[in-house]
Each structure stands twice: as C-alpha cells, then as structure tokens.
Backbone as a ProteinNet text record, in pm:
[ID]
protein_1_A
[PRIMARY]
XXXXXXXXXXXXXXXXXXXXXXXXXXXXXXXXXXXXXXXXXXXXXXXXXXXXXXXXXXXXXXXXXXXXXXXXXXXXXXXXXXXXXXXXXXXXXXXXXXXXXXXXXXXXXXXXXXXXXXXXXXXXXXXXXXXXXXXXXXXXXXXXXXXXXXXXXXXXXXXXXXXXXXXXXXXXXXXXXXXXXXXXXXXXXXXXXXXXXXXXXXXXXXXXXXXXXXXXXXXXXXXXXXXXXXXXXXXXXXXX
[TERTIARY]
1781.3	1704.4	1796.4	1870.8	2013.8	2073.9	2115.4	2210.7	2129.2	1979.8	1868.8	1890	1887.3	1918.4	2024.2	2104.5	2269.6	2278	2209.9	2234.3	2135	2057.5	1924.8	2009	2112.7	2143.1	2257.7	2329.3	2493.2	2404.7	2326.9	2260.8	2220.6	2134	2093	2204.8	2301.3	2424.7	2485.1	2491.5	2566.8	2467	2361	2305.8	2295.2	2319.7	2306.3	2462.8	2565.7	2713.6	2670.8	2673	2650.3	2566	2409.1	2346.6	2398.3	2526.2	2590.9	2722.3	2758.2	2880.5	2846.4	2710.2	2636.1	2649.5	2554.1	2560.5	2680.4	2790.7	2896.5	2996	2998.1	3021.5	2886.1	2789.2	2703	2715	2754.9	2799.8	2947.3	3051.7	3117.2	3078.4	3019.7	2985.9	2957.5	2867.6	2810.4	2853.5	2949.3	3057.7	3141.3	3232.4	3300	3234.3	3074.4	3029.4	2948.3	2963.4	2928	3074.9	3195.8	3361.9	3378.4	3303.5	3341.9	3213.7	3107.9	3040.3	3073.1	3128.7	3197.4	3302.3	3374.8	3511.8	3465.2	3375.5	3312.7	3243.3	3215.1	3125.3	3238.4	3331.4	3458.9	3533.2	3540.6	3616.6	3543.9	3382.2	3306.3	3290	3311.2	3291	3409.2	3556	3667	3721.3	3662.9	3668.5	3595.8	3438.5	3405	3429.6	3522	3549.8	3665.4	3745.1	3885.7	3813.4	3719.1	3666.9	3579	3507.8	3423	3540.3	3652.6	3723.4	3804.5	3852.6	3891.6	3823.4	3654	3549	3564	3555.1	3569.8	3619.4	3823.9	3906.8	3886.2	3821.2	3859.9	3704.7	3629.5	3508.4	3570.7	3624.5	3665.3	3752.6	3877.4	3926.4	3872.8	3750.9	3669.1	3589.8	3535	3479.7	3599.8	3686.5	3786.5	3831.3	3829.8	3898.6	3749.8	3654.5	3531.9	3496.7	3538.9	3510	3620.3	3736.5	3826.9	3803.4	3761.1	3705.4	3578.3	3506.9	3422.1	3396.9	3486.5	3561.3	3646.6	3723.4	3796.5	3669.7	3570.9	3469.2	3415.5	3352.9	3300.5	3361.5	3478.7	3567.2	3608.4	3539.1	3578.1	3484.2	3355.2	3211	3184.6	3227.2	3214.3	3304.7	3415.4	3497.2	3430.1	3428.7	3330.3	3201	3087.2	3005.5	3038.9	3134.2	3195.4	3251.9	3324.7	3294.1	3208.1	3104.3	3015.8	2888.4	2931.3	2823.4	2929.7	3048.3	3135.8	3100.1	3123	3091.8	2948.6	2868.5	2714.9	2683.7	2791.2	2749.5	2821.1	2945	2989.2	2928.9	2904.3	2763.9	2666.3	2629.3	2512.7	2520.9	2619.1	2676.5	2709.3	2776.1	2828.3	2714	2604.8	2471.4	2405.2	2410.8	2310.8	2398	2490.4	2588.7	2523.6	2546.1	2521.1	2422	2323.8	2143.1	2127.4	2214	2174.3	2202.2	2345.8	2398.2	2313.1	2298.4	2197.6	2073.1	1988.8	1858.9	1880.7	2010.2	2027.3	2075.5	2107.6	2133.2	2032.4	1926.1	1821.8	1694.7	1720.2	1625.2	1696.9	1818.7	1877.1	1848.3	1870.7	1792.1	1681.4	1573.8	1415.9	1436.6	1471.9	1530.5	1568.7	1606.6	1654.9	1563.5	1500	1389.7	1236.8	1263.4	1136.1	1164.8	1274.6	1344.1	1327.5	1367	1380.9	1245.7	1160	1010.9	903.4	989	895.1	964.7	1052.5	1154.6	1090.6	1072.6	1024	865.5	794.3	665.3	626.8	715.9	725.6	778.8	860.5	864.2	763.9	728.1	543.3	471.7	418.2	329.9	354.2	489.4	568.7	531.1	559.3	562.6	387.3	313	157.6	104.8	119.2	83.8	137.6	234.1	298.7	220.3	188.8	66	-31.5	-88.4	-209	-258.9	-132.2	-96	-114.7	-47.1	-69.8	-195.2	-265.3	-377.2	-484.4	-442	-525.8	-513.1	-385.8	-373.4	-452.5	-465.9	-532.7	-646.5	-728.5	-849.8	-904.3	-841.4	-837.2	-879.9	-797.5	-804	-935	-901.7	-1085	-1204.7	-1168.9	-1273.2	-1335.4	-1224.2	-1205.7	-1304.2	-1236.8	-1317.2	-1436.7	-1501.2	-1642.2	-1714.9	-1629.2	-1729.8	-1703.5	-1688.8	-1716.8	-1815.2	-1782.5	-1858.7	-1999.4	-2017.9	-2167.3	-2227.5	-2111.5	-2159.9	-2236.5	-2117.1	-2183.8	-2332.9	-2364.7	-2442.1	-2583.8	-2584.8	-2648.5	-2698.6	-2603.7	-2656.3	-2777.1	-2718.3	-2771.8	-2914.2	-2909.3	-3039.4	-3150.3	-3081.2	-3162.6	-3222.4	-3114.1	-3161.5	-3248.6	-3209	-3380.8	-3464.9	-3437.5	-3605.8	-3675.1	-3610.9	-3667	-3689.3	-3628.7	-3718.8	-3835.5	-3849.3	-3968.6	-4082.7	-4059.2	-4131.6	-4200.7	-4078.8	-4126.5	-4237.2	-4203.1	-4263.5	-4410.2	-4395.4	-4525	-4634.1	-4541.7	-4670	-4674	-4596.1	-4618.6	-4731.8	-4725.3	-4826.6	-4967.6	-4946	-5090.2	-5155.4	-5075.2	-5085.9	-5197.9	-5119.2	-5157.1	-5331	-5313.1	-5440.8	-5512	-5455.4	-5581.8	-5612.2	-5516.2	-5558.2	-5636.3	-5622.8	-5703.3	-5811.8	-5849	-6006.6	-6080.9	-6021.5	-6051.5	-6064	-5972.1	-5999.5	-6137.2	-6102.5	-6199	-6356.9	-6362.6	-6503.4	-6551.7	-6386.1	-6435.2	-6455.8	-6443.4	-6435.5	-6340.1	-6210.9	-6121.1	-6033.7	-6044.9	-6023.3	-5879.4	-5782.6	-5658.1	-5613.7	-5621.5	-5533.4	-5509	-5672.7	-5644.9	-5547.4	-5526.7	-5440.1	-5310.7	-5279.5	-5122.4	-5134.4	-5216.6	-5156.8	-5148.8	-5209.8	-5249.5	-5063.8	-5007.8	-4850.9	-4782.4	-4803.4	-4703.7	-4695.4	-4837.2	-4858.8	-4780.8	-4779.1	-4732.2	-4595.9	-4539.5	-4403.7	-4328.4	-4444.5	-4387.7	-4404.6	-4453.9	-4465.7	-4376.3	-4290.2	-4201.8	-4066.9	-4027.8	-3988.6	-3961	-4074.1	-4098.3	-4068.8	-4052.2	-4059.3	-3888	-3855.2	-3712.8	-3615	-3712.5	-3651.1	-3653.7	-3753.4	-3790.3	-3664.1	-3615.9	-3528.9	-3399.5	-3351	-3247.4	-3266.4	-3337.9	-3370.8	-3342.9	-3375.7	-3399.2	-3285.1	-3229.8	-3041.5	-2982.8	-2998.1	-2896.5	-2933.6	-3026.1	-3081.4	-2984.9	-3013.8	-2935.9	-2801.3	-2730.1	-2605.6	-2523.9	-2667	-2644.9	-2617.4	-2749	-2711.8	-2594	-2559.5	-2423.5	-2322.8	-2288.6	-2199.2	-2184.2	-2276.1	-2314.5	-2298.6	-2354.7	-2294.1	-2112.5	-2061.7	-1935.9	-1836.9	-1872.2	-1877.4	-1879	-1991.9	-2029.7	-1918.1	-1887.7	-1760.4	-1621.4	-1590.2	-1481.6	-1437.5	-1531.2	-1514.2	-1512.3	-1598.6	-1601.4	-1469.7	-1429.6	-1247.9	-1155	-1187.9	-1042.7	-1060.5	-1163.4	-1222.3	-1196.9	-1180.8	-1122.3	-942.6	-887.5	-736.7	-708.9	-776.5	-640.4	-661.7	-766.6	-818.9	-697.3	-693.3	-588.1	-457.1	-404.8	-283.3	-285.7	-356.7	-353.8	-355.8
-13658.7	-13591.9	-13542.3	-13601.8	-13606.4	-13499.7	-13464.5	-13354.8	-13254.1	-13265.6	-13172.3	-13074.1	-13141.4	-13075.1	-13049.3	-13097.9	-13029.7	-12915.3	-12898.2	-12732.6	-12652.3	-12702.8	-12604.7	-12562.3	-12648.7	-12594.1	-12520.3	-12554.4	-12462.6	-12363.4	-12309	-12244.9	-12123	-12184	-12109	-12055.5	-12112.5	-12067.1	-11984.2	-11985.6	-11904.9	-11761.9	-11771.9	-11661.5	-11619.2	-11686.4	-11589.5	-11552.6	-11619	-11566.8	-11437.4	-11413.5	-11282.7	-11180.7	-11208.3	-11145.3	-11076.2	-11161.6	-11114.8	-11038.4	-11127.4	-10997.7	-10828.6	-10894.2	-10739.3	-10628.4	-10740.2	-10639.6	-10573.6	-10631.1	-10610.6	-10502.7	-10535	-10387.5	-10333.5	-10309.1	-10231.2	-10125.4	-10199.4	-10124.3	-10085.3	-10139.8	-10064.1	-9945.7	-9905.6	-9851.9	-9752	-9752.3	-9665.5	-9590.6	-9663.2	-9621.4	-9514.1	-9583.4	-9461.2	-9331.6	-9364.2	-9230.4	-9148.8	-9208.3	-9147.9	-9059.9	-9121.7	-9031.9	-8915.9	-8967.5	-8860.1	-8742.9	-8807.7	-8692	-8596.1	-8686.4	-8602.1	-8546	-8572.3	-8525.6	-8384.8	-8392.2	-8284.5	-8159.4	-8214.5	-8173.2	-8025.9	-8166.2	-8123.6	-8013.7	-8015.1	-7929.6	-7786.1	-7805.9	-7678.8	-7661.2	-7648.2	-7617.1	-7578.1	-7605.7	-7556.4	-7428.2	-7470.7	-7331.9	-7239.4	-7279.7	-7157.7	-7089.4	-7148.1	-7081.9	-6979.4	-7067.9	-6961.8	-6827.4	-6871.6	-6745.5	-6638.8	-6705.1	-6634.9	-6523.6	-6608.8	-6539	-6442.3	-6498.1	-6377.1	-6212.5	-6271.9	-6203.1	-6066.2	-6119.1	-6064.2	-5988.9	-6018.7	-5920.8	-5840.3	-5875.4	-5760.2	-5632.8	-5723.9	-5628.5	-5526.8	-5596.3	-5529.8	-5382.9	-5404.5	-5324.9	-5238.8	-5308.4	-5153.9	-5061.8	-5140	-5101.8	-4984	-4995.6	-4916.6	-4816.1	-4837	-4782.2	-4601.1	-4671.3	-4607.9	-4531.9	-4572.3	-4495.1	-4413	-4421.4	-4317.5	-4202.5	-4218.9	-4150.2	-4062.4	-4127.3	-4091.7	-4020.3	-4049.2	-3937.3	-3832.8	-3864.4	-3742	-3592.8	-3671.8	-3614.9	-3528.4	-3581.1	-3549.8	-3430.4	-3474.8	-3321	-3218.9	-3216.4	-3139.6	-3058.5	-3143.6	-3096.7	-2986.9	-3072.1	-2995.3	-2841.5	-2862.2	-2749.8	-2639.2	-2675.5	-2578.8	-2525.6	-2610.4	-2509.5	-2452.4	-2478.9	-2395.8	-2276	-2244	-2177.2	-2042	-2119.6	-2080.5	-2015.3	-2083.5	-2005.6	-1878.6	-1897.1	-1816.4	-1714.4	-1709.8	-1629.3	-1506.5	-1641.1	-1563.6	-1491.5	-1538.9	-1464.5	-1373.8	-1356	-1216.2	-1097.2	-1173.3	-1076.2	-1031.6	-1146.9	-1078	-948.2	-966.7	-921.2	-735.3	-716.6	-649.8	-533.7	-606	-555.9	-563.5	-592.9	-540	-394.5	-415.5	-281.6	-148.8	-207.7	-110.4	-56.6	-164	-160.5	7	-64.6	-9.6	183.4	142.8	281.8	339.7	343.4	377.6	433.1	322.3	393.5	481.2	442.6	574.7	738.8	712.1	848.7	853.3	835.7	840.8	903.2	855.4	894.8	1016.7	1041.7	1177.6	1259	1231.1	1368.6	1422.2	1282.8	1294	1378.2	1399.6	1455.2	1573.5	1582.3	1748	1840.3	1771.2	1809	1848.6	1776	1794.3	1942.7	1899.7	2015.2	2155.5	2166.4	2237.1	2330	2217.7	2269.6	2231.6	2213.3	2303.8	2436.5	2476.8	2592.1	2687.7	2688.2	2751.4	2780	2712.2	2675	2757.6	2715.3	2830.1	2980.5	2992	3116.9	3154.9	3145.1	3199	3228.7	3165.8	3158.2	3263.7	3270.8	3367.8	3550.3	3470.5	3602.2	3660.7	3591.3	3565.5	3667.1	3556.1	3627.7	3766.4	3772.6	3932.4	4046.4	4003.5	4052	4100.5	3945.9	3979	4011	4037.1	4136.1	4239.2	4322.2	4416.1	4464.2	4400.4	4431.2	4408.7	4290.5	4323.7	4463.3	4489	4603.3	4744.1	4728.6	4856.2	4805.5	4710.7	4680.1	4721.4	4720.6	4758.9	4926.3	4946.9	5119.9	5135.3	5087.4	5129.7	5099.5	4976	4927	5037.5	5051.9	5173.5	5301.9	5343.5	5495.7	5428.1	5322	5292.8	5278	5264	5216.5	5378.4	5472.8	5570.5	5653.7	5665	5640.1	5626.1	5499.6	5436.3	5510.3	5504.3	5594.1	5752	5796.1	5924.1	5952.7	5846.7	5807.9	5779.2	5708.5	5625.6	5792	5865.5	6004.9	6078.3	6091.1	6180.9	6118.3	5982.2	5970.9	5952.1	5951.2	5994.5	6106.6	6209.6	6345	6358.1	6265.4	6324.1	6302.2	6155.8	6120.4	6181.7	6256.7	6319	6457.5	6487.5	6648	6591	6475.3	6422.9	6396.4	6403.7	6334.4	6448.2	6537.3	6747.1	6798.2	6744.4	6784.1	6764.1	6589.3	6480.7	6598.8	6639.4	6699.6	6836.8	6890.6	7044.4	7022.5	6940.8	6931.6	6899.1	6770.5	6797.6	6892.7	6956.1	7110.1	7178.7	7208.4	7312	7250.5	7110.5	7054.5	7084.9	7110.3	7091.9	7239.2	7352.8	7485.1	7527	7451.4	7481.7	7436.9	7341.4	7307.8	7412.5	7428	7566.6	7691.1	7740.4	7855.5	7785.4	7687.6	7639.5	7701.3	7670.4	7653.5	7814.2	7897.5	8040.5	8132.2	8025.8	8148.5	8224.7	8195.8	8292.6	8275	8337.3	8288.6	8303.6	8448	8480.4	8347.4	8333.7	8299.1	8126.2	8035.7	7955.1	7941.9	8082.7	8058.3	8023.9	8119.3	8109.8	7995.7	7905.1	7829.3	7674.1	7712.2	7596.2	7609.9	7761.7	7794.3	7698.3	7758.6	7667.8	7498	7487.8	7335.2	7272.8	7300.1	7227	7292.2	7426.1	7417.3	7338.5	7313.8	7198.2	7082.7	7001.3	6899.7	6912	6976.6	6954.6	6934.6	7020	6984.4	6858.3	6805.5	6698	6599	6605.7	6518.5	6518.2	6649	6624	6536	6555.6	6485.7	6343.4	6317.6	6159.9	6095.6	6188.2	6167.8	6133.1	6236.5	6214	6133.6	6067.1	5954.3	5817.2	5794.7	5700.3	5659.3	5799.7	5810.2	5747.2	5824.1	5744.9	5620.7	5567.7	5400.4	5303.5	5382.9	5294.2	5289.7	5411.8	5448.2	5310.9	5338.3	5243.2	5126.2	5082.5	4908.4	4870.6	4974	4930.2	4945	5017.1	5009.7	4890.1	4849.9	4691.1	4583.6	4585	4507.4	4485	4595	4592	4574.7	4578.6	4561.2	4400.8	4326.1	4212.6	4100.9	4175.9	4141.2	4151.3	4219.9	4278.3	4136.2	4136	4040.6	3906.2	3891.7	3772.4	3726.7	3762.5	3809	3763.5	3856.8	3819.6	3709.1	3694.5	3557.4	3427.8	3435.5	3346.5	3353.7	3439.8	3485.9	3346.9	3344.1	3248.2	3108.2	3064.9	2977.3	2938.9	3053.9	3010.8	3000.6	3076.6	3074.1	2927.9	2879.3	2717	2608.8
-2854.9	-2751.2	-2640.9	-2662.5	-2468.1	-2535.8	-2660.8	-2768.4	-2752	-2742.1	-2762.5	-2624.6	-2525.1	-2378.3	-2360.4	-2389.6	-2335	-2427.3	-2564	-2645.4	-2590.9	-2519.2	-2486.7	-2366.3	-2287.1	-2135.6	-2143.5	-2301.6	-2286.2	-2342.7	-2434.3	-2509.2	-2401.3	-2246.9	-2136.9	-2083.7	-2032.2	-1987.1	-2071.4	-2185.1	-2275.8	-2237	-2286.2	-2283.6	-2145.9	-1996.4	-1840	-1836.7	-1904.4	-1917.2	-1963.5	-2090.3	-2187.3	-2066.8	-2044.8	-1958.8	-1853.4	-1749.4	-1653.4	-1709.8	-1773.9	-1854.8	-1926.1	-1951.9	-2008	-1890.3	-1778	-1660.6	-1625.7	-1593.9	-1563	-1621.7	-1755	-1840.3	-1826.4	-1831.4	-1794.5	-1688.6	-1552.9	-1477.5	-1462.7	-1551.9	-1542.1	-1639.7	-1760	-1794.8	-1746.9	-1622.7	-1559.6	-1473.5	-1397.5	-1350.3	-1416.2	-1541	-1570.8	-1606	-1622.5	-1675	-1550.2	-1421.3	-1327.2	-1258.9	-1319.5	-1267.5	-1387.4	-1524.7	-1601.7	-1549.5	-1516.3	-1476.6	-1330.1	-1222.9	-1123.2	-1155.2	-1258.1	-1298.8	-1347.4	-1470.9	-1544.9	-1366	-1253	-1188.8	-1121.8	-1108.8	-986.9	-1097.7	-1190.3	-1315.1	-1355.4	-1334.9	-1345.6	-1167.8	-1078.1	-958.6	-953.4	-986.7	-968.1	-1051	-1172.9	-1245.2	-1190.1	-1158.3	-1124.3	-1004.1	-902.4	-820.9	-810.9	-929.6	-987.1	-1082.6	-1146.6	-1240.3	-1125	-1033.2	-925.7	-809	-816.6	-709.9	-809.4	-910.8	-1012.8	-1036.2	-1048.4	-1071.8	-954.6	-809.4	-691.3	-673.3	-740.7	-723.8	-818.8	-975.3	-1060.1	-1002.8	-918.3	-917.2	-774.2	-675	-594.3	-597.7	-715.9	-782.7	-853.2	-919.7	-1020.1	-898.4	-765.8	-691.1	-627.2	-606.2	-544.3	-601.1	-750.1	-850.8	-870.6	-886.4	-896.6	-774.1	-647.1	-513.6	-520.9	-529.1	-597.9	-652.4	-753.7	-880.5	-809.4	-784.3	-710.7	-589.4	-503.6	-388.2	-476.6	-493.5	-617.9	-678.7	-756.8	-828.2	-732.1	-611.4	-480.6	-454.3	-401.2	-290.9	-392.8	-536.1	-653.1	-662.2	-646.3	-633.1	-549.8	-424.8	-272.6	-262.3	-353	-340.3	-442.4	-540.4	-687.1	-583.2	-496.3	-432.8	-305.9	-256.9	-165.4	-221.4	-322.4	-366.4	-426.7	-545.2	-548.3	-455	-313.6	-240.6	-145.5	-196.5	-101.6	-176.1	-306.2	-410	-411.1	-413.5	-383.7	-270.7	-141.1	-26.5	-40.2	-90.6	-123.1	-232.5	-314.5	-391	-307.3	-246.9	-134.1	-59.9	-7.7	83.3	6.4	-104.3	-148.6	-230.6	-286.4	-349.3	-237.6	-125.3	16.5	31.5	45.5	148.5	22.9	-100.1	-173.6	-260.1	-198.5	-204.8	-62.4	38.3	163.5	123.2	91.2	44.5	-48.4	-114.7	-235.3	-162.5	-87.1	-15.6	75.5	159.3	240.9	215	55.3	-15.3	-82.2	-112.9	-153.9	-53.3	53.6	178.8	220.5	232	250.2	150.2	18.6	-43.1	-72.7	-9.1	-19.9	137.9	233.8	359.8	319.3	216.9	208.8	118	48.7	-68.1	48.5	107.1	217.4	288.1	355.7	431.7	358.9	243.2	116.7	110	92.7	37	146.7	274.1	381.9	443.9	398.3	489.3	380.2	231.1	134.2	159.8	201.7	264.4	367.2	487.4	585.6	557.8	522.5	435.8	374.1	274.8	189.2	284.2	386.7	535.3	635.5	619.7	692.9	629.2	493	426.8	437.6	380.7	430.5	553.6	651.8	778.8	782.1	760.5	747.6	675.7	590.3	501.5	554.1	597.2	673.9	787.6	869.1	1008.3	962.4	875.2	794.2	759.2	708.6	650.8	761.1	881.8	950.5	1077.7	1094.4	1139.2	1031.7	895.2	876.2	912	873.5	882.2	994.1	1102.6	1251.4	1240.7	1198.5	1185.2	1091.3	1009.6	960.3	1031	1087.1	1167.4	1268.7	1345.6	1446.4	1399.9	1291.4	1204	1155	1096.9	1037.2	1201.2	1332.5	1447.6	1501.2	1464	1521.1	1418.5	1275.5	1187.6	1169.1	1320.9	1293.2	1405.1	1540.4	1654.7	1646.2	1570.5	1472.8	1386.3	1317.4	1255.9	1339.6	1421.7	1528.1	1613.5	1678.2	1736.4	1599.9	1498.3	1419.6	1368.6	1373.8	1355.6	1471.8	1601.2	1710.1	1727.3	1678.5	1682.8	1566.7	1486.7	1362.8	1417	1430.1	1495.9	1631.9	1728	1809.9	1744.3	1633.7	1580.2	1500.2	1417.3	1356.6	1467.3	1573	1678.5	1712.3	1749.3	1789.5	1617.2	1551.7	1418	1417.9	1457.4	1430.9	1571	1677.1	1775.2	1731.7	1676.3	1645.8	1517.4	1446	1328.1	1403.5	1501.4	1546	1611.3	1667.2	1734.8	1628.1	1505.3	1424.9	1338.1	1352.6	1278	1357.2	1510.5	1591.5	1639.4	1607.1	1582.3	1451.9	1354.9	1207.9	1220.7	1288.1	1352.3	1398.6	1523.6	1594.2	1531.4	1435.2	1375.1	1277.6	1177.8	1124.8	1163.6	1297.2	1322.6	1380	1376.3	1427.9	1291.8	1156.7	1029.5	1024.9	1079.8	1039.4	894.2	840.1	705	689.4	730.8	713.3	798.2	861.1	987	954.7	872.6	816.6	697.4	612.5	497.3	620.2	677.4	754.5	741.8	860.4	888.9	831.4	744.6	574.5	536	502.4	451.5	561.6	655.2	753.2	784.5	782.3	751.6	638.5	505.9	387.3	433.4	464.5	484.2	606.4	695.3	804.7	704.2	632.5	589.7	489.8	409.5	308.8	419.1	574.6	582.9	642.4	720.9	727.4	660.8	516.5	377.5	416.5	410.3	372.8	541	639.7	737.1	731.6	664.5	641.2	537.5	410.5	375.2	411	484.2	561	643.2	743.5	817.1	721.4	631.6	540.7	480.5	458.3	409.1	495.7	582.1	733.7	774.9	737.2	803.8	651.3	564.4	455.1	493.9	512.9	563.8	631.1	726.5	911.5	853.2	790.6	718.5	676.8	562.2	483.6	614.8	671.3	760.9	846.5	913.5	985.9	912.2	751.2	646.3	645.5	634.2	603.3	746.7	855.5	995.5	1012.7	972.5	974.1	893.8	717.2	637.8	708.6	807.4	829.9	981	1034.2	1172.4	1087.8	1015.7	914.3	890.1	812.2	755.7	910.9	987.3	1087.7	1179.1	1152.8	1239.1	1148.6	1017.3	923.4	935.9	912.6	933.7	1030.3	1145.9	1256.4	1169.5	1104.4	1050.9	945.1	887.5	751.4	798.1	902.9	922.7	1014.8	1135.4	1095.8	1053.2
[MASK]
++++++++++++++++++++++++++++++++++++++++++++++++++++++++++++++++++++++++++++++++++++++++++++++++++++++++++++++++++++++++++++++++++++++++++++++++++++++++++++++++++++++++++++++++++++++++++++++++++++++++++++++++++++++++++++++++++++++++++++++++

C-alpha cells in the first residue's frame, strides 16, 4: 500500500515534470516561431521597401523619360500647326487679294458694258428725237396749212349758209307770190314762176350739197387736227 503511494506520487510528479517541460518547450516553441515570424515580417517590409524605392526611381525615370518625349512630341505638334495655320493664312490671304482682283475686274467690265449700252442707248434716242423733231417740225407745217385749210373752209361754209338762208327767203317770197297770182288766175306768170321755183330748188339741192361736202370736209379735218395734237402731246412722253 506505502509502494502503492510513493508510484502514484513519483507517477504525479513525473507527469507535472513532463507537463512543465512541455510548457516550456512549448513556449520556447513559440517563441522561436514568433522571431521566425518577425524575421519573415522584418525581411518582407525590407524588401519591400528596396523593391518600392527601386519601383519609384524606375517610375520616376519612365515619368521623365515620357515627359521628354512628350514635350519633344508637343513643340513638334505646336510647330507643324504653326505652320499650317501660317500656311492657311497665307492662302487666305492670297485667294482674298485674288477673289478681290477678279471681282474688281469683273465689276469694271460690267462698268463698261453698261457704259457701252447706255452711250449706244443714248445715241438711238438721240437719233430718235432727231427724227421726231423732224417730223414734228413738218407736222407743224401741215398743221399750219390744214388750220388755214379749215379757216378757209369754215368762211365758205358761212357764206353758203347765208346764200341758203337768202334762198330759204327768196323761195318764200315766191310761194308767197304764187299764192297771190294763184288767186288772181294768172296762168303765164304761175308757169314762170313754178320754172323758177324748181330752178331755185335744184339750186338749192346743189347748195345743200356743197354744204354737206364741206361739213364732212370740216369733220375730217378736226379729226386729223385732233390725231395730230394727240401725237405731239405723246412725243415729250416718249422722249421721257
């Protein structure tokens, strides 16, 4: 029983030895794997600061290298449309002057074509009126001879009509002597004056004629009188 307890107590001890020795490498255990893990920590934080600062310069360099390039490209750019617009403004410039030239010889010979074919214009007009100075100077002269013409005309049928008038009372005269004999039975004296009657009345007839002639006469003349003022009273019309 006394053998029984002393293996049960080295038995306990054995096993809190082991237990604490476990611990012990346990924690050293833990230990070294907490230095390999700062080691591992300190080894990727150090690299990456050598690869990060590496990174920096080679980016800094492409950055420099590329703004280079890039300024280069630029003041290549800038020069090609400097250029190009030096270019275009001299085209401009050169197809204006000779846009300009062009319309202004163009407007000069539309300037002379005008000139041309109004001086030709005035001339015809010229020639025209000349004409019709002319013609209205005869017209004048006829005018003149148809208005004396009518004056002429105008007397002669006054004078008819005051012998038709001497006629119209000499006829009643004689009707009113053929009454009178009438009612005295004179028989000769009615033939007379029966002859003289129809020979006053033929000529009568023929005065009426000539009256009638001359009133037609008169018309047409006043007609052609009327045409004639017509006409020169149009003339200033046309020549404005």
């Amino acid at each position: 029983m006394v053998h029984l307890k002393k293996y049960n107590l080295i038995l306990r001890s054995a096993m809190l030895i082991q237990r604490k020795m476990r611990i012990v490498a346990a924690k050293a255990k833990l230990e070294l794997l907490r230095r390999a893990r700062a080691a591992t920590i300190v080894q990727k934080t150090a690299r990456r600061m050598v690869y990060k600062q590496r990174y920096d310069t080679q980016r800094k360099g492409i950055i420099q290298l590329q703004a280079l390039y890039h300024g280069i490209q630029g003041r290549k750019t800038a020069l090609e449309l400097r250029k190009t617009n030096a270019v275009t403004k001299i085209s401009s410039v050169y197809i204006g002057t000779k846009q300009r030239k062009k319309f202004k010889n163009y407007v000069s010979a539309i300037i002379s074509l005008q000139c041309t074919v109004r001086v030709t214009s005035a001339k015809q007009q010229l020639k025209t009126l000349k004409t019709e100075a002319r013609q209205v100077g005869n017209l004048q002269g006829k005018l003149k001879e148809l208005q004396n013409k009518v004056t002429s005309l105008q007397k002669e049928l006054k004078e008819e009509t005051e012998r038709r008038i001497k006629l119209e009372e000499e006829k009643a005269s004689l009707e009113d002597e053929m009454q009178t004999m009438s009612a005295s039975n004179t028989t000769d004296e009615i033939r007379t004056l029966r002859t003289a009657l129809q020979a006053q009345r033929a000529e009568n007839g023929n005065l009426m004629e000539k009256v009638e002639e001359l009133k037609k006469r008169l018309s047409l003349q006043q007609h052609v009188d009327s045409n004639n003022s017509y006409s020169n009273a149009a003339i200033p019309n046309g020549n404005g």
